[in-house]
C-alpha cells in the first residue's frame, strides 16, 4: 500500500483494460500532433536547437506516467519555463554553443533534484508563497515578453534581451534590416493559425464534418501550417532570399547520459532552478487540480512534486531542459479522453517516432512559422483584467500584481517574481500586524454579538467587549496591547474587559507576553480582564501559564455567558482551574460571533 503511494502506476496499472487503452491511444495521437510544432518552437524560445524541444517531450512524459497522479496532465516544454531557462542560461554561455546546451541540461537536473527533495520532505506548501495575484501578474508579463521576443523571428531581425526595455531597443536598432519575405511567411502563418483556432471548426461544421473529427483536424492545424510553409520554402527558395530556416536537425534520439556538474555552474543556476521549480509546480498543480475536479479525481500535491522532479531528471538524462505540466496540452489531453497517465507514455512514443523519422524534413522549415506558433500560444497567457479585478477588490492585491507585472517587464522574470513574492509577504505582514478588533454588543433578542459600528446592539455599562479577528503573534501583539489600553482609557467607568477569541486560532509567546501586559495594565486601572470562546488548541497552550494563574477575571465558554454573569455581579473567582473556567453552567448555550 505504501509503495503504491510513491508509485501511482501500480494503482491505476492494476485496473488497466482495453477500454482505457483505446482512450489513451486516441488522446496520445492528438496530443502528439499538437506537441511537435509546439516543442520545436519552445526550444527556440529557450535559445536551444529545435530538436531539444522534442527530446524534452519524450522521457519526461514516461517518468511522469510512472510517478504522477494526474490522469490528464501533459508534461513537457512550456512557454514561461522556456523563457526562464533562456534568462538563466544566457548569463553563463552564448546561445548556440555547447556550453549553453550543457547548462540547460544542468538546470533541468537541479530543478528535478529540488522538486524531488520538496516532494520527499513534503514541502509543497512552499508554493503557497506565490499568491494568485503574483502568479497572474508574472504570467501576463511573461506572455508579453515572450510575444515581443518573437517579433524578430516574424520580421527577420535579431532581437536580444529578456526584459521589455532591451527587447524594444533591439527591435528599434535593427528595424532597418527587416526581411520582407520573412514578414510574409510570419504574417501568413500567424493568420492561418489564428483562423484555425477561431473559425476552422465552424467552417468544417458547415460542410457536415462530424464534431469529433473536426476537433482532431483543428488540433492538427498547426502541423498543416508547418507543412504548408515548408512547401513554400522549397518552391520559393526562401532560404536563398534571407529567410531564416531551422537548418539541419540531427536525426534520432540523443544518447542517455548524466549531466556533468561543475560547482561554478551549480552555484550560478541554483537560485534560477529553485524559482523555475516553484513556478513550474504552481502552474502544473493548478492545471492538474482544475482538470481533476471535472472528473472528481484526487491530486496529491507532494506526489506531484515527485512526479515533476523525476520528469525533470529524465529531461536532463535525455538531453532536454526544464519541463512542467502545460495548460494547453493538458486540456487537449483531457478533451481527447485520456483515461490514465499512460496516455503521456504513448505520447512520448509518438514524439520519439517523429524525432526519428521527421527531423530530416525540418531543415527547410522557416523559423517565422515557429515564432508565429509561440506568439499565438502565449497571447492566451496575457490577462490585463486581473489589474481591474484586483483594484476593485483589494488595493493591496493590486499592488502585488502591479509590482510583479512591472518588475517582470522592466527587470526580467527572476527579479519580477522575487519582487512579487517579497511584496506579497510584506503586505501580509503589514495587514496582519494591524489585526481587526471590533467592539461588540448583543443583537437585541439574541445571544449573538456584533460590531457596534455595523449593527444596532445592546452594550452593558462598565463592560467593554472586544472581538479579536485574527490569530495573535509577534507582529500584531503590540497593536492589540495599544488598542485595549486606548479603549480602556476612554471609559472612566469601566470595570470589566472581555476579549472575545472566537477567531483566534493561535497565540505565540510574544502575544502571550502582550496579554500579560494587558492584564497588568488593566489591573492597575482596577479593571478585570476576561476571555471568552477560546478554542481548545489555544486553551491547551494557555493552561498552566502564569497568565491564566494571575488572570483577574475568568475564561467563559461564550460571550453571552460572560456578559450575563458579569452583569449579574458574579464574582470573578481569580485562579479558578482552567477546566472549571471552560465549563458553562446549566442552560447556557455557547454562541460564536462573526
Coordinates of C-alpha atoms in Angstrom, one line a residue:
X1 CA 0.0 0.0 0.0
X2 CA 2.8 2.4 0.9
X3 CA 4.6 1.5 -2.3
X4 CA 1.5 2.5 -4.3
X5 CA 1.6 5.9 -2.7
X6 CA 5.0 6.6 -4.3
X7 CA 4.4 4.6 -7.5
X8 CA 0.8 5.5 -8.6
X9 CA 1.4 3.4 -11.7
X10 CA 0.9 0.3 -9.5
X11 CA -2.5 1.6 -8.6
X12 CA -4.0 2.6 -11.9
X13 CA -2.0 -0.1 -13.8
X14 CA -3.7 -2.9 -11.9
X15 CA -7.1 -1.6 -13.3
X16 CA -5.9 -1.1 -16.8
X17 CA -8.1 -2.6 -19.5
X18 CA -8.9 -2.5 -23.2
X19 CA -11.2 0.5 -22.9
X20 CA -8.7 2.7 -21.1
X21 CA -6.0 1.6 -23.6
X22 CA -8.2 2.8 -26.5
X23 CA -8.9 6.1 -24.8
X24 CA -5.3 6.7 -24.0
X25 CA -4.1 5.8 -27.5
X26 CA -6.6 8.3 -29.1
X27 CA -5.6 11.0 -26.7
X28 CA -1.9 10.3 -27.4
X29 CA -2.2 10.6 -31.1
X30 CA -4.0 14.0 -30.8
X31 CA -1.5 15.4 -28.3
X32 CA 1.5 14.2 -30.3
X33 CA 0.3 16.1 -33.4
X34 CA -0.1 19.2 -31.3
X35 CA 3.2 18.8 -29.5
X36 CA 5.5 18.5 -32.4
X37 CA 5.4 22.1 -33.6
X38 CA 5.0 23.4 -30.1
X39 CA 8.0 21.6 -28.8
X40 CA 10.2 22.8 -31.6
X41 CA 9.0 26.4 -31.0
X42 CA 9.6 26.4 -27.3
X43 CA 13.1 25.1 -27.7
X44 CA 13.9 28.0 -29.9
X45 CA 12.4 30.3 -27.2
X46 CA 14.7 28.8 -24.7
X47 CA 17.6 29.6 -27.0
X48 CA 18.2 25.9 -27.8
X49 CA 18.2 23.9 -31.1
X50 CA 14.6 22.9 -32.0
X51 CA 15.3 19.2 -31.6
X52 CA 15.9 19.7 -27.9
X53 CA 12.2 20.5 -27.5
X54 CA 11.4 17.0 -28.9
X55 CA 14.0 15.4 -26.6
X56 CA 12.3 17.2 -23.6
X57 CA 9.0 15.7 -24.7
X58 CA 10.0 12.0 -24.5
X59 CA 11.5 10.7 -21.3
X60 CA 9.8 13.3 -19.0
X61 CA 6.4 12.0 -20.2
X62 CA 7.4 8.5 -19.3
X63 CA 8.7 9.4 -15.9
X64 CA 5.6 11.4 -15.0
X65 CA 3.4 8.4 -16.1
X66 CA 5.2 6.3 -13.5
X67 CA 5.2 8.8 -10.6
X68 CA 2.5 11.4 -11.3
X69 CA -1.1 11.3 -10.0
X70 CA -3.0 13.2 -12.7
X71 CA -4.7 11.3 -15.5
X72 CA -4.7 14.4 -17.8
X73 CA -1.6 16.4 -17.1
X74 CA 0.8 16.5 -20.1
X75 CA 4.3 17.3 -19.1
X76 CA 6.9 19.0 -21.4
X77 CA 8.3 22.3 -22.5
X78 CA 6.1 25.3 -21.8
X79 CA 6.5 29.0 -22.7
X80 CA 7.1 30.5 -19.3
X81 CA 9.7 27.9 -18.2
X82 CA 11.4 28.2 -21.6
X83 CA 11.8 32.0 -21.2
X84 CA 13.1 31.5 -17.7
X85 CA 15.6 28.9 -19.0
X86 CA 16.8 31.3 -21.6
X87 CA 17.2 34.0 -19.0
X88 CA 19.1 31.8 -16.5
X89 CA 21.4 30.0 -19.0
X90 CA 22.0 33.1 -21.1
X91 CA 24.1 34.6 -18.2
X92 CA 26.5 31.6 -18.4
X93 CA 27.1 30.9 -22.1
X94 CA 26.4 32.3 -25.5
X95 CA 23.3 31.0 -27.3
X96 CA 24.0 28.2 -29.8
X97 CA 27.2 27.0 -28.0
X98 CA 27.7 23.6 -26.5
X99 CA 28.2 25.2 -23.1
X100 CA 24.7 26.8 -23.4
X101 CA 23.1 23.4 -24.1
X102 CA 25.0 21.8 -21.3
X103 CA 23.9 24.5 -18.8
X104 CA 20.3 23.9 -19.8
X105 CA 20.7 20.2 -19.0
X106 CA 22.2 21.0 -15.6
X107 CA 19.3 23.4 -15.0
X108 CA 16.9 20.6 -15.6
X109 CA 18.8 18.3 -13.3
X110 CA 18.9 20.9 -10.5
X111 CA 15.2 21.6 -10.9
X112 CA 14.5 17.9 -10.8
X113 CA 16.5 17.4 -7.6
X114 CA 14.8 20.4 -5.9
X115 CA 11.3 19.2 -6.8
X116 CA 12.2 15.6 -5.7
X117 CA 13.5 16.9 -2.4
X118 CA 10.4 19.0 -1.8
X119 CA 8.2 16.0 -2.5
X120 CA 10.1 13.6 -0.2
X121 CA 10.1 16.1 2.6
X122 CA 6.5 17.2 1.9
X123 CA 7.3 20.8 1.2
X124 CA 4.6 21.5 -1.3
X125 CA 3.3 24.3 1.0
X126 CA 6.2 26.5 -0.2
X127 CA 4.3 27.1 -3.4
X128 CA 1.7 28.9 -1.3
X129 CA 4.0 31.8 -1.0
X130 CA 3.2 32.5 -4.7
X131 CA -0.2 34.1 -4.3
X132 CA -2.7 34.2 -7.2
X133 CA -2.2 37.9 -7.9
X134 CA 1.6 37.4 -8.1
X135 CA 1.3 34.4 -10.4
X136 CA -1.3 36.3 -12.6
X137 CA 1.0 39.3 -12.9
X138 CA 4.0 37.2 -13.6
X139 CA 2.4 35.1 -16.3
X140 CA 0.8 38.2 -18.0
X141 CA 4.2 40.0 -18.1
X142 CA 5.9 36.8 -19.3
X143 CA 3.4 36.4 -22.1
X144 CA 4.1 40.0 -23.2
X145 CA 7.9 39.5 -23.1
X146 CA 7.7 36.1 -24.9
X147 CA 5.4 37.6 -27.7
X148 CA 7.8 40.6 -28.1
X149 CA 10.8 38.4 -28.2
X150 CA 9.3 36.6 -31.2
X151 CA 8.8 39.8 -33.2
X152 CA 12.4 39.4 -34.5
X153 CA 11.6 36.0 -35.8
X154 CA 8.4 37.3 -37.5
X155 CA 10.2 40.1 -39.4
X156 CA 13.6 38.6 -39.9
X157 CA 15.8 40.6 -37.5
X158 CA 17.8 39.6 -34.4
X159 CA 16.4 40.6 -31.0
X160 CA 18.2 40.4 -27.7
X161 CA 17.3 40.6 -24.0
X162 CA 14.7 39.1 -21.7
X163 CA 13.1 42.3 -20.4
X164 CA 10.9 44.9 -22.2
X165 CA 13.5 47.8 -22.5
X166 CA 16.2 45.5 -24.0
X167 CA 13.8 43.9 -26.4
X168 CA 12.2 47.2 -27.6
X169 CA 15.7 48.7 -28.0
X170 CA 17.0 45.8 -30.1
X171 CA 13.9 45.9 -32.3
X172 CA 14.3 49.6 -32.9
X173 CA 18.0 49.3 -33.6
X174 CA 17.5 46.5 -36.2
X175 CA 14.3 47.8 -37.8
X176 CA 16.2 48.8 -40.9
X177 CA 17.2 45.1 -41.6
X178 CA 13.7 43.7 -41.9
X179 CA 13.4 40.8 -44.4
X180 CA 10.1 41.2 -46.2
X181 CA 9.9 37.6 -47.3
X182 CA 10.1 36.6 -43.6
X183 CA 7.4 39.2 -42.8
X184 CA 5.2 37.5 -45.5
X185 CA 5.8 34.0 -44.1
X186 CA 5.2 35.1 -40.5
X187 CA 2.1 37.0 -41.4
X188 CA 0.6 34.1 -43.3
X189 CA 1.5 31.6 -40.6
X190 CA 0.0 33.8 -37.9
X191 CA -3.2 34.4 -39.9
X192 CA -3.6 30.7 -40.7
X193 CA -3.0 29.7 -37.0
X194 CA -5.5 32.3 -35.9
X195 CA -8.1 31.2 -38.4
X196 CA -7.6 27.6 -37.4
X197 CA -8.1 28.4 -33.7
X198 CA -11.1 30.8 -34.2
X199 CA -13.1 29.6 -37.2
X200 CA -11.9 26.3 -38.7
X201 CA -14.2 24.3 -36.5
X202 CA -17.3 26.3 -37.6
X203 CA -16.1 26.1 -41.2
X204 CA -15.9 22.3 -41.0
X205 CA -19.3 22.1 -39.4
X206 CA -20.9 23.9 -42.4
X207 CA -19.5 21.1 -44.6
X208 CA -21.0 18.5 -42.3
X209 CA -17.8 17.2 -40.8
X210 CA -18.6 15.3 -37.5
X211 CA -17.7 17.3 -34.4
X212 CA -15.2 14.7 -33.2
X213 CA -13.3 14.6 -36.5
X214 CA -13.5 18.4 -36.7
X215 CA -11.9 18.7 -33.3
X216 CA -9.0 16.5 -34.4
X217 CA -8.4 18.5 -37.5
X218 CA -8.3 21.7 -35.6
X219 CA -5.8 20.2 -33.2
X220 CA -3.7 19.1 -36.1
X221 CA -4.0 22.5 -37.8
X222 CA -0.6 23.8 -36.7
X223 CA 1.1 20.8 -38.2
X224 CA -0.7 21.6 -41.5
X225 CA 0.7 25.2 -41.3
X226 CA 4.2 23.7 -40.8
X227 CA 3.9 21.6 -43.9
X228 CA 2.5 24.5 -46.0
X229 CA 5.3 26.8 -45.1
X230 CA 7.9 24.1 -45.6
X231 CA 6.5 23.6 -49.2
X232 CA 6.5 27.4 -49.7
X233 CA 10.2 27.4 -48.5
X234 CA 11.1 24.8 -51.2
X235 CA 9.1 26.3 -54.0
X236 CA 10.2 29.9 -53.5
X237 CA 13.7 29.1 -52.2
X238 CA 13.1 31.2 -49.2
X239 CA 16.4 30.3 -47.7
X240 CA 18.2 31.9 -50.6
X241 CA 16.1 35.1 -50.0
X242 CA 17.4 35.5 -46.5
X243 CA 14.5 33.8 -44.6
X244 CA 15.9 32.0 -41.5
X245 CA 15.3 28.3 -41.6
X246 CA 15.6 25.7 -38.9
X247 CA 18.5 24.1 -40.7
X248 CA 20.0 20.7 -40.3
X249 CA 18.5 18.7 -37.4
X250 CA 20.2 15.6 -36.1
X251 CA 18.2 12.5 -36.8
X252 CA 17.4 10.1 -33.9
X253 CA 17.3 10.4 -30.2
X254 CA 20.3 11.5 -28.1
X255 CA 22.5 9.1 -26.1
X256 CA 21.3 8.9 -22.5
X257 CA 23.9 10.4 -20.2
X258 CA 24.2 12.1 -16.8
X259 CA 24.9 15.8 -16.9
X260 CA 28.3 16.9 -15.8
X261 CA 28.2 19.3 -12.9
X262 CA 30.7 22.0 -12.0
X263 CA 30.5 24.0 -8.8
X264 CA 30.5 27.2 -10.7
X265 CA 27.6 26.2 -12.9
X266 CA 25.6 24.8 -10.0
X267 CA 26.1 28.0 -7.9
X268 CA 25.0 30.2 -10.8
X269 CA 21.9 28.1 -11.6
X270 CA 20.8 27.0 -8.1
X271 CA 18.5 30.1 -7.5
X272 CA 17.1 30.1 -11.0
X273 CA 16.4 26.4 -10.7
X274 CA 14.6 27.0 -7.4
X275 CA 12.4 29.7 -9.0
X276 CA 11.7 27.5 -12.0
X277 CA 10.8 24.6 -9.8
X278 CA 8.3 26.6 -7.7
X279 CA 6.8 28.4 -10.7
X280 CA 6.5 25.2 -12.7
X281 CA 5.0 23.3 -9.8
X282 CA 2.4 26.1 -9.2
X283 CA 1.4 26.1 -12.9
X284 CA 1.3 22.3 -13.1
X285 CA -0.7 21.7 -9.9
X286 CA -3.2 24.4 -10.8
X287 CA -3.8 22.7 -14.2
X288 CA -3.9 19.2 -12.7
X289 CA -6.4 20.1 -9.9
X290 CA -8.6 22.0 -12.3
X291 CA -8.9 19.0 -14.6
X292 CA -9.1 16.5 -11.8
X293 CA -12.1 18.4 -10.3
X294 CA -14.1 17.8 -13.5
X295 CA -13.7 14.1 -13.1
X296 CA -13.9 14.1 -9.3
X297 CA -10.4 12.7 -9.1
X298 CA -7.8 13.5 -6.4
X299 CA -4.4 15.0 -6.9
X300 CA -1.7 14.5 -4.3
X301 CA 0.5 17.7 -4.3
X302 CA 3.5 16.1 -2.7
X303 CA 3.5 13.2 -5.0
X304 CA 3.1 15.6 -7.9
X305 CA 6.4 17.2 -6.8
X306 CA 8.0 13.7 -7.1
X307 CA 6.4 13.2 -10.5
X308 CA 7.6 16.6 -11.8
X309 CA 11.0 16.0 -10.1
X310 CA 11.6 12.7 -11.9
X311 CA 10.3 14.2 -15.2
X312 CA 13.0 17.0 -15.0
X313 CA 15.7 14.5 -14.1
X314 CA 14.6 12.4 -17.1
X315 CA 14.8 15.6 -19.2
X316 CA 18.4 16.1 -18.1
X317 CA 19.3 12.5 -18.8
X318 CA 17.7 12.7 -22.2
X319 CA 19.3 15.9 -23.4
X320 CA 16.4 18.2 -22.7
X321 CA 15.8 21.2 -20.5
X322 CA 13.3 22.0 -17.6
X323 CA 9.7 20.9 -18.1
X324 CA 6.4 21.2 -16.3
X325 CA 2.7 20.5 -16.9
X326 CA 1.4 22.7 -19.7
X327 CA -2.2 24.1 -19.7
X328 CA -2.9 23.9 -23.4
X329 CA -1.6 20.4 -24.0
X330 CA -3.2 19.1 -20.8
X331 CA -6.6 20.5 -21.8
X332 CA -6.2 18.8 -25.2
X333 CA -5.2 15.6 -23.4
X334 CA -8.3 15.8 -21.2
X335 CA -10.7 16.7 -24.0
X336 CA -9.3 13.8 -26.1
X337 CA -10.3 11.4 -23.4
X338 CA -7.0 10.4 -21.7
X339 CA -8.0 7.9 -19.0
X340 CA -4.7 7.3 -17.3
X341 CA -1.1 8.7 -17.2
X342 CA -0.3 6.0 -19.8
X343 CA -1.6 8.5 -22.4
X344 CA 1.6 10.5 -21.7
X345 CA 3.8 7.5 -22.2
X346 CA 2.1 6.8 -25.5
X347 CA 2.6 10.4 -26.5
X348 CA 6.3 10.0 -25.7
X349 CA 6.4 7.1 -28.1
X350 CA 4.8 9.3 -30.8
X351 CA 7.3 12.1 -30.2
X352 CA 10.2 9.7 -30.3
X353 CA 8.9 8.3 -33.7
X354 CA 8.7 11.9 -35.0
X355 CA 12.2 12.6 -33.8
X356 CA 13.5 9.5 -35.7
X357 CA 11.5 10.0 -38.9
X358 CA 10.6 13.7 -39.4
X359 CA 13.7 15.6 -38.4
X360 CA 15.4 15.4 -41.8
X361 CA 12.5 17.4 -43.2
X362 CA 12.7 20.2 -40.6
X363 CA 15.7 21.8 -42.2
X364 CA 13.5 23.7 -44.7
X365 CA 11.0 24.9 -42.0
X366 CA 11.0 28.8 -41.7
X367 CA 11.7 29.9 -38.1
X368 CA 9.0 32.5 -38.7
X369 CA 6.4 29.7 -38.5
X370 CA 7.6 28.6 -35.1
X371 CA 7.7 32.3 -34.0
X372 CA 4.0 32.6 -35.0
X373 CA 3.2 29.4 -33.1
X374 CA 4.7 30.8 -30.0
X375 CA 3.0 34.2 -30.3
X376 CA -0.4 32.7 -30.7
X377 CA 0.2 30.3 -27.8
X378 CA 1.3 32.9 -25.3
X379 CA -1.3 35.5 -26.1
X380 CA -3.7 33.4 -24.1
X381 CA -1.5 34.0 -21.1
X382 CA -1.9 37.8 -21.2
X383 CA -4.8 38.8 -18.9
X384 CA -4.9 42.5 -18.0
X385 CA -8.4 42.1 -16.4
X386 CA -6.6 40.9 -13.2
X387 CA -5.5 44.5 -12.7
X388 CA -9.1 45.8 -12.8
X389 CA -10.3 43.0 -10.6
X390 CA -7.6 43.4 -8.1
X391 CA -8.1 47.2 -8.0
X392 CA -11.8 46.8 -7.4
X393 CA -11.4 44.1 -4.7
X394 CA -8.2 44.9 -2.8
X395 CA -5.6 47.7 -3.3
X396 CA -3.0 45.5 -1.6
X397 CA -3.5 42.7 -4.1
X398 CA -3.4 45.3 -6.9
X399 CA -0.1 46.4 -5.6
X400 CA 1.2 42.9 -5.6
X401 CA 0.0 42.4 -9.2
X402 CA 1.4 45.7 -10.4
X403 CA 4.8 45.2 -8.7
X404 CA 5.1 41.7 -10.2
X405 CA 3.9 42.8 -13.7
X406 CA 6.1 45.9 -13.8
X407 CA 9.1 44.2 -12.2
X408 CA 9.0 41.3 -14.7
X409 CA 8.5 43.6 -17.7
X410 CA 11.2 46.0 -16.8
X411 CA 13.8 43.9 -14.9
X412 CA 13.2 40.3 -16.1
X413 CA 11.4 37.2 -15.0
X414 CA 13.5 36.2 -11.9
X415 CA 13.6 39.7 -10.5
X416 CA 9.9 40.3 -11.2
X417 CA 8.7 37.2 -9.4
X418 CA 11.1 37.8 -6.5
X419 CA 9.7 41.4 -6.2
X420 CA 6.1 40.0 -6.3
X421 CA 6.8 37.4 -3.6
X422 CA 8.5 40.0 -1.5
X423 CA 5.7 42.5 -1.9
X424 CA 3.1 39.8 -1.0
X425 CA 4.9 38.8 2.2
X426 CA 5.4 42.5 3.2
X427 CA 1.7 43.2 2.5
X428 CA 0.7 40.2 4.5
X429 CA 2.9 41.2 7.5
X430 CA 1.5 44.7 7.3
X431 CA -2.1 43.6 7.3
X432 CA -1.6 41.0 10.0
X433 CA 0.3 43.5 12.1
X434 CA -2.8 45.5 12.4
X435 CA -5.5 42.9 13.3
X436 CA -9.1 43.8 13.0
X437 CA -10.5 44.2 16.5
X438 CA -14.2 45.2 16.9
X439 CA -16.1 46.5 20.0
X440 CA -19.2 44.3 20.0
X441 CA -22.6 44.3 21.7
X442 CA -25.6 41.9 21.8
X443 CA -28.1 41.9 19.0
X444 CA -31.5 42.5 20.8
X445 CA -33.4 39.3 21.5
X446 CA -30.5 37.0 20.6
X447 CA -27.2 35.7 22.1
X448 CA -25.2 37.0 19.1
X449 CA -22.7 39.7 19.4
X450 CA -21.8 42.1 16.5
X451 CA -19.8 45.1 15.8
X452 CA -21.3 48.3 17.3
X453 CA -20.4 50.2 14.2
X454 CA -22.3 47.9 11.9
X455 CA -25.4 46.8 13.9
X456 CA -27.9 48.2 16.4
X457 CA -26.8 46.4 19.5
X458 CA -27.1 46.5 23.3
X459 CA -24.0 47.0 25.5
X460 CA -23.5 46.5 29.2
X461 CA -22.5 49.6 31.3
X462 CA -19.0 49.2 32.6
X463 CA -18.3 46.2 30.3
X464 CA -16.1 46.5 27.2
X465 CA -16.4 43.5 24.8
X466 CA -13.7 43.3 22.2
X467 CA -13.7 40.7 19.4
X468 CA -10.3 39.8 18.1
X469 CA -10.5 38.7 14.4
X470 CA -7.0 37.2 13.9
X471 CA -4.5 34.9 15.5
X472 CA -2.1 36.7 17.8
X473 CA 1.6 36.6 17.1
X474 CA 4.8 38.7 17.4
X475 CA 3.9 41.1 14.6
X476 CA 0.4 42.1 15.9
X477 CA 0.6 41.6 19.7
X478 CA 1.7 45.1 20.5
X479 CA -1.1 46.6 18.3
X480 CA -3.7 44.8 20.4
X481 CA -2.0 45.9 23.6
X482 CA -2.2 49.5 22.5
X483 CA -5.8 49.2 21.2
X484 CA -7.1 47.8 24.5
X485 CA -5.2 50.4 26.5
X486 CA -6.6 53.2 24.3
X487 CA -10.2 51.9 24.6
X488 CA -9.9 51.4 28.4
X489 CA -8.6 54.9 28.9
X490 CA -11.6 56.4 27.1
X491 CA -14.0 54.8 29.6
X492 CA -13.5 56.0 33.2
X493 CA -16.4 53.9 34.5
X494 CA -15.0 50.7 33.0
X495 CA -14.9 47.7 35.3
X496 CA -14.5 44.7 33.0
X497 CA -12.9 43.9 29.6
X498 CA -13.9 40.7 27.7
X499 CA -11.6 39.6 24.9
X500 CA -13.8 37.5 22.5
X501 CA -11.4 35.0 21.0
X502 CA -13.6 33.1 18.6
X503 CA -11.4 33.9 15.6
X504 CA -8.1 33.4 17.4
X505 CA -6.5 30.1 16.2
X506 CA -3.1 30.6 17.8
X507 CA -1.3 32.7 20.4
X508 CA 2.5 32.7 20.2
X509 CA 5.0 33.6 23.1
X510 CA 5.2 37.3 22.2
X511 CA 1.4 37.6 22.1
X512 CA 1.2 35.8 25.5
X513 CA 3.5 38.4 26.9
X514 CA 1.3 41.1 25.5
X515 CA -1.7 39.5 27.1
X516 CA 0.1 39.5 30.4
X517 CA 1.0 43.2 29.9
X518 CA -2.7 44.0 29.2
X519 CA -3.7 42.1 32.3
X520 CA -1.2 44.1 34.4
X521 CA -2.2 47.5 32.9
X522 CA -5.9 46.8 33.4
X523 CA -5.3 45.6 37.0
X524 CA -3.5 48.9 37.7
X525 CA -6.7 50.7 36.5
X526 CA -8.9 48.5 38.7
X527 CA -10.4 46.7 35.6
X528 CA -10.8 42.9 35.4
X529 CA -9.8 41.0 32.2
X530 CA -11.8 38.1 30.9
X531 CA -11.6 35.8 27.9
X532 CA -14.5 34.2 26.0
X533 CA -14.9 31.5 23.3
X534 CA -11.2 30.4 23.5
X535 CA -10.6 27.5 21.1
X536 CA -9.5 24.2 22.5
X537 CA -5.9 24.1 21.0
X538 CA -5.4 27.7 22.2
X539 CA -6.6 26.8 25.7
X540 CA -4.3 23.8 25.8
X541 CA -1.4 26.2 25.2
X542 CA -2.6 28.7 27.9
X543 CA -3.2 26.1 30.6
X544 CA -0.5 26.1 33.2
X545 CA 0.9 29.5 32.2
X546 CA 1.4 32.4 34.6
X547 CA -1.1 34.4 32.5
X548 CA -4.1 32.2 33.5
X549 CA -2.8 31.7 37.1
X550 CA -2.9 35.5 37.6
X551 CA -5.9 36.3 35.4
X552 CA -8.1 38.8 37.3
X553 CA -11.3 37.6 35.6
X554 CA -12.5 34.3 34.1
X555 CA -12.4 32.3 30.8
X556 CA -16.0 31.9 29.6
X557 CA -17.4 29.4 27.2
X558 CA -19.4 32.0 25.4
X559 CA -19.5 35.8 25.0
X560 CA -23.2 35.9 26.1
X561 CA -22.4 33.9 29.3
X562 CA -19.6 36.3 30.1
X563 CA -21.7 39.5 29.7
X564 CA -24.6 38.0 31.6
X565 CA -22.6 36.8 34.6
X566 CA -20.6 40.0 34.8
X567 CA -23.9 42.0 34.6
X568 CA -25.3 39.9 37.5
X569 CA -22.2 40.7 39.5
X570 CA -21.0 37.0 39.7
X571 CA -17.6 37.0 41.5
X572 CA -14.7 36.6 39.1
X573 CA -13.0 33.9 41.2
X574 CA -9.5 34.5 40.1
X575 CA -7.2 31.5 39.9
X576 CA -10.1 29.1 39.1
X577 CA -8.7 26.0 37.4
X578 CA -8.9 26.1 33.6
X579 CA -11.2 23.1 33.4
X580 CA -13.8 24.8 35.6
X581 CA -13.4 28.1 33.8
X582 CA -14.3 26.5 30.5
X583 CA -17.4 24.8 31.9
X584 CA -20.7 26.7 31.3
X585 CA -23.5 26.5 33.9
X586 CA -26.6 24.5 33.0
X587 CA -28.8 26.2 30.5
X588 CA -26.1 28.4 28.9
X589 CA -25.8 28.0 25.2
X590 CA -22.5 28.5 23.5
X591 CA -22.6 31.0 20.7
X592 CA -19.9 32.1 18.2
X593 CA -19.9 35.6 16.9
X594 CA -18.8 36.6 13.4

